[in-house]
XYZ file of C-alpha atoms in Angstrom:
382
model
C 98.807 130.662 112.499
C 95.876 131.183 110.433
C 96.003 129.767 106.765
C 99.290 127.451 107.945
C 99.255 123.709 109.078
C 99.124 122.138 112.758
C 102.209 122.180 114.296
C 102.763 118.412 114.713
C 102.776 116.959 118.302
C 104.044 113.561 119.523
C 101.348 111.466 120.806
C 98.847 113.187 118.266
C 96.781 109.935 117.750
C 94.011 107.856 119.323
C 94.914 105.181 121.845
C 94.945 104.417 125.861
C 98.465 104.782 126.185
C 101.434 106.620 124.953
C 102.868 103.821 123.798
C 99.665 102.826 121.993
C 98.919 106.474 120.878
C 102.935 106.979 118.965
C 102.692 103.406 117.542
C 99.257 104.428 115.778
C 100.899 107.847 115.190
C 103.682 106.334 113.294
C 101.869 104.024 111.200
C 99.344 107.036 110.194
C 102.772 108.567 108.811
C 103.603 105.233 107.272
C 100.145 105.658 105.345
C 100.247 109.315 104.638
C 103.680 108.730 103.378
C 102.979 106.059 101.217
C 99.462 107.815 99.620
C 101.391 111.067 98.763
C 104.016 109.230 96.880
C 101.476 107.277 95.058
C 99.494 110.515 94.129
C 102.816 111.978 93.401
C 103.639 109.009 90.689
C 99.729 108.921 89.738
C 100.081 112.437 88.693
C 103.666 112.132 86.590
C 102.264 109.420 85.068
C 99.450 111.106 83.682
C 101.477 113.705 82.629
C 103.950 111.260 80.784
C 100.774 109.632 78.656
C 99.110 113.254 77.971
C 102.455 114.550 76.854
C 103.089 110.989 74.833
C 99.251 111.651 73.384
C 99.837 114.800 72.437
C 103.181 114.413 70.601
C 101.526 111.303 68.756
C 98.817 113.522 67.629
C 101.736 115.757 66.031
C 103.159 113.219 64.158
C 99.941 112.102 62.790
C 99.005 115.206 61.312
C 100.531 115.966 57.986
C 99.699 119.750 58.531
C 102.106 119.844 61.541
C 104.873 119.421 58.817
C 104.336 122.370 57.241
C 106.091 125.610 58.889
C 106.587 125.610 62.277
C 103.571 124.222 63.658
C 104.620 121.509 64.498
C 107.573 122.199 66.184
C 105.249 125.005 68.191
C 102.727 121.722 69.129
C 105.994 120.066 70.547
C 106.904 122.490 72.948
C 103.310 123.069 74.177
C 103.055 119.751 74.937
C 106.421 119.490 76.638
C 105.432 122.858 78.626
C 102.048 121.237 79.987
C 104.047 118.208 81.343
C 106.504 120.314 82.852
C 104.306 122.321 84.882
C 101.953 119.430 85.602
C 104.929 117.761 86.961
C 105.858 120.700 88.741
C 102.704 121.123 90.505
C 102.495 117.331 91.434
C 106.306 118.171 93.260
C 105.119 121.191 94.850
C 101.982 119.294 96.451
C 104.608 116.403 96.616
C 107.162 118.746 98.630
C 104.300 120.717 100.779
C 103.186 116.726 102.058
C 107.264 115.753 103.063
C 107.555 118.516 104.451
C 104.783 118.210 107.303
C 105.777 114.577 107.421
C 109.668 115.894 108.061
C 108.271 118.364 110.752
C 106.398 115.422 112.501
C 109.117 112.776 111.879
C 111.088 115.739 113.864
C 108.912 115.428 116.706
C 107.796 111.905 117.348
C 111.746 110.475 116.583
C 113.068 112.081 120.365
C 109.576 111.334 122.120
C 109.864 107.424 120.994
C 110.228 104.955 123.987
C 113.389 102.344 123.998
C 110.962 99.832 121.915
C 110.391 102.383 119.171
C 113.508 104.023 119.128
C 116.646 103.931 117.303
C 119.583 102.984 118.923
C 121.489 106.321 119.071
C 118.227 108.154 120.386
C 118.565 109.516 124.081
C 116.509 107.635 125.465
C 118.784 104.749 125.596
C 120.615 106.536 128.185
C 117.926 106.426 130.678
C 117.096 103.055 130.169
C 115.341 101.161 133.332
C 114.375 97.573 132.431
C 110.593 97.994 131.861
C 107.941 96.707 133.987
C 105.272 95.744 131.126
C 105.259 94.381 127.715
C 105.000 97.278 124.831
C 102.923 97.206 121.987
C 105.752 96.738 119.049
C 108.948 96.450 118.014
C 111.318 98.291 115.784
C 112.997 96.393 113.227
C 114.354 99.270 111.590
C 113.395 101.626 108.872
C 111.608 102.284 105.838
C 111.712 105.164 103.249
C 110.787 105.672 99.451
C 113.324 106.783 96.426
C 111.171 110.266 96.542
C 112.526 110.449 100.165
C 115.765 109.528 100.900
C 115.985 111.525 103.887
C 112.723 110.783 105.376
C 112.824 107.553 107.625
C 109.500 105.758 108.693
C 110.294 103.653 111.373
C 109.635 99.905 111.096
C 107.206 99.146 113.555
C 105.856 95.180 114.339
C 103.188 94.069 117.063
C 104.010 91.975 120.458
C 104.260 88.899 120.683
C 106.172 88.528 117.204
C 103.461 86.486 115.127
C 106.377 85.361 112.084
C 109.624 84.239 112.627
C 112.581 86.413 111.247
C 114.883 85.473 108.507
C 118.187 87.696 108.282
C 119.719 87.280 104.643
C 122.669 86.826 104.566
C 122.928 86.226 100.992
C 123.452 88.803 98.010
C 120.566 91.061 96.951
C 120.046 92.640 93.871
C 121.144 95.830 96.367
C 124.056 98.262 95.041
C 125.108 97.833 98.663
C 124.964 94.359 99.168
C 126.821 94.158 95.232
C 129.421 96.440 97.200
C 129.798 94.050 100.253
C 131.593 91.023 99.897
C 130.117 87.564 101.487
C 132.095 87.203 104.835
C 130.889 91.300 104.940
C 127.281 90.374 104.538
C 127.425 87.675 107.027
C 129.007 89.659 109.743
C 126.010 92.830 109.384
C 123.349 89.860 108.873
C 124.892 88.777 112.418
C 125.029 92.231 114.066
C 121.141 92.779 112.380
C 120.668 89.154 114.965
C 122.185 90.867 117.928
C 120.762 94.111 117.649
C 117.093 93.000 117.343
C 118.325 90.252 120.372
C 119.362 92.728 122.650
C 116.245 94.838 121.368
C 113.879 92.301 122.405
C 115.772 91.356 125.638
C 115.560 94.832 126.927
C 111.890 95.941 126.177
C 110.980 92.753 127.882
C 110.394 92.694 131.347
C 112.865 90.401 133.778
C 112.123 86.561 133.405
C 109.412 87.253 130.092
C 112.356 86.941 127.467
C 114.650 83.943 126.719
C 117.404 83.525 123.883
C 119.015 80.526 122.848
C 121.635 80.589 119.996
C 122.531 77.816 117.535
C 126.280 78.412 115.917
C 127.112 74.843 114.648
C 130.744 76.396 113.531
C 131.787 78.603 116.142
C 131.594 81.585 112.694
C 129.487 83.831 114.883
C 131.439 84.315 118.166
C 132.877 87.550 118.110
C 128.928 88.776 116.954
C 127.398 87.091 119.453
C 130.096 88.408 122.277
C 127.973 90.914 123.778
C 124.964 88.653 124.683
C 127.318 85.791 126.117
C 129.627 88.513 128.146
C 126.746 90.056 129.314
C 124.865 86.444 130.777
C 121.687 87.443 129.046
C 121.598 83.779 127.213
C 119.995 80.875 128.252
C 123.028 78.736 127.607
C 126.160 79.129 126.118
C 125.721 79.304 121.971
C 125.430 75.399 120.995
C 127.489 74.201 118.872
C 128.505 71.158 116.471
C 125.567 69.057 115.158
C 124.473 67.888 119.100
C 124.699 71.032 120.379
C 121.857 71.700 117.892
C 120.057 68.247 118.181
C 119.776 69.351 122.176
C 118.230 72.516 121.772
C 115.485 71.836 118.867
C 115.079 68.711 121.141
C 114.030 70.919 124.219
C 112.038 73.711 122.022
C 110.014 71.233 120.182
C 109.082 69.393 123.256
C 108.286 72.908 125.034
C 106.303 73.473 122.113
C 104.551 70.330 122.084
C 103.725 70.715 125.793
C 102.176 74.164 126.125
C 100.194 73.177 122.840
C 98.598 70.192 124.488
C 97.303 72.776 128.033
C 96.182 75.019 125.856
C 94.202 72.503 123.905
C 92.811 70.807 127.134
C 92.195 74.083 128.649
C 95.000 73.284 131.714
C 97.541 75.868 131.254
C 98.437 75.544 135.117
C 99.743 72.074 134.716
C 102.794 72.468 132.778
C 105.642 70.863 134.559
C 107.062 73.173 137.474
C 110.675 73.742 135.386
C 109.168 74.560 132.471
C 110.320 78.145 131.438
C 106.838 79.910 130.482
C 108.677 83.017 129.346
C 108.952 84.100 125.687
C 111.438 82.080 123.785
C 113.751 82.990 120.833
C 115.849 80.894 118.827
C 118.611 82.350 116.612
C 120.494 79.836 114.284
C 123.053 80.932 112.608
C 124.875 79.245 109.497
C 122.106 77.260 108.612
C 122.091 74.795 107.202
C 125.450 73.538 108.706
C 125.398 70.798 111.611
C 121.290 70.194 110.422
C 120.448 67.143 109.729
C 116.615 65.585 107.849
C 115.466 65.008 111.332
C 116.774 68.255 112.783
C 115.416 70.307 109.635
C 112.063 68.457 110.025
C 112.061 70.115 113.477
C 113.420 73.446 112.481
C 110.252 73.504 110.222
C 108.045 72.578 113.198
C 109.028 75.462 115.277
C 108.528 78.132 112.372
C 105.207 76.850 111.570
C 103.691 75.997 115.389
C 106.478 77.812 117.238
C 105.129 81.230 117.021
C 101.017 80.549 118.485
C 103.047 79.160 122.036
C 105.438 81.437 122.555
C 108.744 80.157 120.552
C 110.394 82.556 117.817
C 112.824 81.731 115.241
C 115.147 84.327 113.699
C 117.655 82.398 110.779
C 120.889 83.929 109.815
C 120.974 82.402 106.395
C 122.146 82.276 102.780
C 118.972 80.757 101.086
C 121.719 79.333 98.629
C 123.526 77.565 101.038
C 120.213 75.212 100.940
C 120.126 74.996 98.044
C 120.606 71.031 97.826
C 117.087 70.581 100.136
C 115.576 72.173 96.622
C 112.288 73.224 97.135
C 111.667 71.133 100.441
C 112.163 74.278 101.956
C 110.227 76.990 100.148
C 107.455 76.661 102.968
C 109.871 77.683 105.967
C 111.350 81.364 104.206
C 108.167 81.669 103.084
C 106.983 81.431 106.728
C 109.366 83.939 107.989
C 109.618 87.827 107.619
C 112.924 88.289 105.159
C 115.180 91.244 106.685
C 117.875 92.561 105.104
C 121.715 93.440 106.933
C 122.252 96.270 104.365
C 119.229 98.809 102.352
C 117.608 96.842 99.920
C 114.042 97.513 98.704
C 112.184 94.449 99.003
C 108.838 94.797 101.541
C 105.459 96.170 100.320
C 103.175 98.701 101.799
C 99.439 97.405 102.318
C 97.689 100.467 101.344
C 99.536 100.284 97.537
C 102.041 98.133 97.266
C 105.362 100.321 97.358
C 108.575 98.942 97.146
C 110.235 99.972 100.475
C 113.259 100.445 101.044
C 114.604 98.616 104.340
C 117.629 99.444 106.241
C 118.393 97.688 109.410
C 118.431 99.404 112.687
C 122.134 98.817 113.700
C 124.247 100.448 116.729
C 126.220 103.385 115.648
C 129.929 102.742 115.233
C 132.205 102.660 118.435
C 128.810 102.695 120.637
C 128.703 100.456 123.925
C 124.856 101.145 124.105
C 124.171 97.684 123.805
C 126.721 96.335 126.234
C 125.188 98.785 128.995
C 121.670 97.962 128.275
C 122.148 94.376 128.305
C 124.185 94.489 131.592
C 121.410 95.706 132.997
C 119.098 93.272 131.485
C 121.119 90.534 133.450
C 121.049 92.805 136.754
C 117.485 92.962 136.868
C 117.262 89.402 136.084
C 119.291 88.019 138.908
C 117.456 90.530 141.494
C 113.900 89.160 140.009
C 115.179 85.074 139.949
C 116.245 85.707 144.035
């Protein structure tokens, strides 16, 4: 209508594909989002210094004490910030609310990568044929907009391992939580973004192993070991975890040295080319120097070849390897298992609220999807 504002449409961005056109679309809502809070908090705070000028100038004038005047000077001044404020809401309010109408649209039209996990379109799922663009980690929103959600979006391949705290924040919610609490969502955070990866991968391209030194994650990691989606079973005890940075590390070493010498066709026959994640969980217990020395390996060379980490950790439980260690969390992308505002924008520097993008209570949606994950990957290894 004439005078009013597009109506928002999914897709409504450049790109070849879909996929490519909704990721762009959501990170133009990302920026928009994070512009008209800054304008928002630009204009309050100008209105907060004129109105602090203002009232200074009061004081300073022995005329305002005489009479009324200066009571009359207050209340001006108050009024100006008032409606200054109030304008800066109403421009504020006008800019959520075409994001809201937008967020309404592109949230159903998102594919399985993209999409939370009670969406729809999880119940159409087909293991995909092609790699997408990103991933969704979960979701981002401001204090001026609780009820707005940005989705987290990240490009394909991952290019930084992932570190789930499981340590306490200076959150209300992890404050609320109690520690075996906090390590049980940092564990279901794991899965979810596991079973995430595993299905917007297509069959034979994806490959998890899991390190559990103490058994302490079993019942989390239940659905990827019922399902078969694993490599191996979870290793465990302080071999179990010898053996697998053993094989990564040499994997890692191996592709490193074709690409180098330009022979990426002569990597031995059994060597599994496909994507590889590692999740360790309870770290650093069952690590020893030499096993931490290779940890560190993988998060710094892992990445450029194909091999991801993702740490379910307590940075405190480290604590004793003192600064030895600063370069590895560093290295990795910190994720949170309950809200906490902690990641920046890179247009101006917001603090974001995250929240991670769990399965809805009671829900078997990641069950289903990863039984088909293991369907389609004993039809393709045939």
């Amino acid at each position: 209508q004439p005078g009013q504002p597009a109506q928002p449409v999914a897709g409504d961005a450049t790109g070849w594909s879909m996929d490519e056109r909704l990721y762009n679309q959501v990170w133009g809502m990302f920026e928009d989002l994070a512009r008209t809070a800054a304008a928002y908090r630009s204009a309050v705070d100008f209105a907060d210094s004129r109105m602090e000028q203002e009232l200074d100038k009061v004081l300073s004038d022995p005329r305002s004490r005489i009479g009324g005047q200066g009571d009359a000077a207050r209340e001006a001044a108050r009024a100006k910030h008032a409606q200054l404020v109030d304008q800066a809401r109403a421009a504020l309010d006008r800019d959520l609310a075409q994001l809201r109408a937008e967020a309404d649209v592109v949230e159903p039209a998102l594919p399985p990568a993209y999409a939370r996990w009670d969406n729809p379109v999880w119940h159409g799922y087909q293991v995909p044929m092609e790699i997408p663009m990103a991933l969704r980690l979960g979701d981002l929103h401001l204090p001026e907009t609780e009820d707005l959600r940005i989705p987290m979006l990240v490009r394909l391949p991952l290019e930084r391992g992932l570190w789930i705290d499981s340590g306490r924040s200076g959150s209300s919610d992890a404050s609320l939580a109690d520690s075996d609490e906090l390590r049980r969502l940092a564990l279901d955070t794991a899965v979810a973004l596991a079973a995430r990866l595993l299905a917007v991968y297509p069959p034979g391209e994806f490959t998890v192993h899991v390190i559990d030194p103490a058994g302490s994650g079993t019942s989390s990691f239940a659905p990827l070991v019922q399902t078969g989606v694993l490599a191996s079973p979870p290793a465990s005890g302080a071999a179990g975890v010898t053996d697998v940075l053993a094989r990564l590390t040499q994997r890692v070493d191996l592709v490193q040295m074709a690409v180098r010498g330009g022979a990426s066709d002569a990597l031995p026959p059994g060597l599994d080319t496909a994507e590889q994640l590692l999740i360790v969980n309870d770290f650093p217990h069952g690590f020893d120097d030499r096993a931490v020395t290779r940890l560190r390996y993988l998060a710094d060379e892992g990445p450029a070849v194909g091999v991801h980490l993702m740490m379910v950790a307590d940075r405190q439980d480290a604590a004793a390897y003192g600064p030895l260690l600063d370069p590895l969390w560093r290295s990795l992308m910190r994720l949170t298992p309950v809200p906490d505002d902690h990641l920046a924008d890179p247009w101006v520097g917001h603090a974001w609220t995250y929240e991670p993008g769990l399965v809805p209570p009671g829900s078997q949606v990641i069950q289903r999807v990863l039984s088909q994950v293991a369907t389609a990957r004993r039809s393709w290894n045939r």
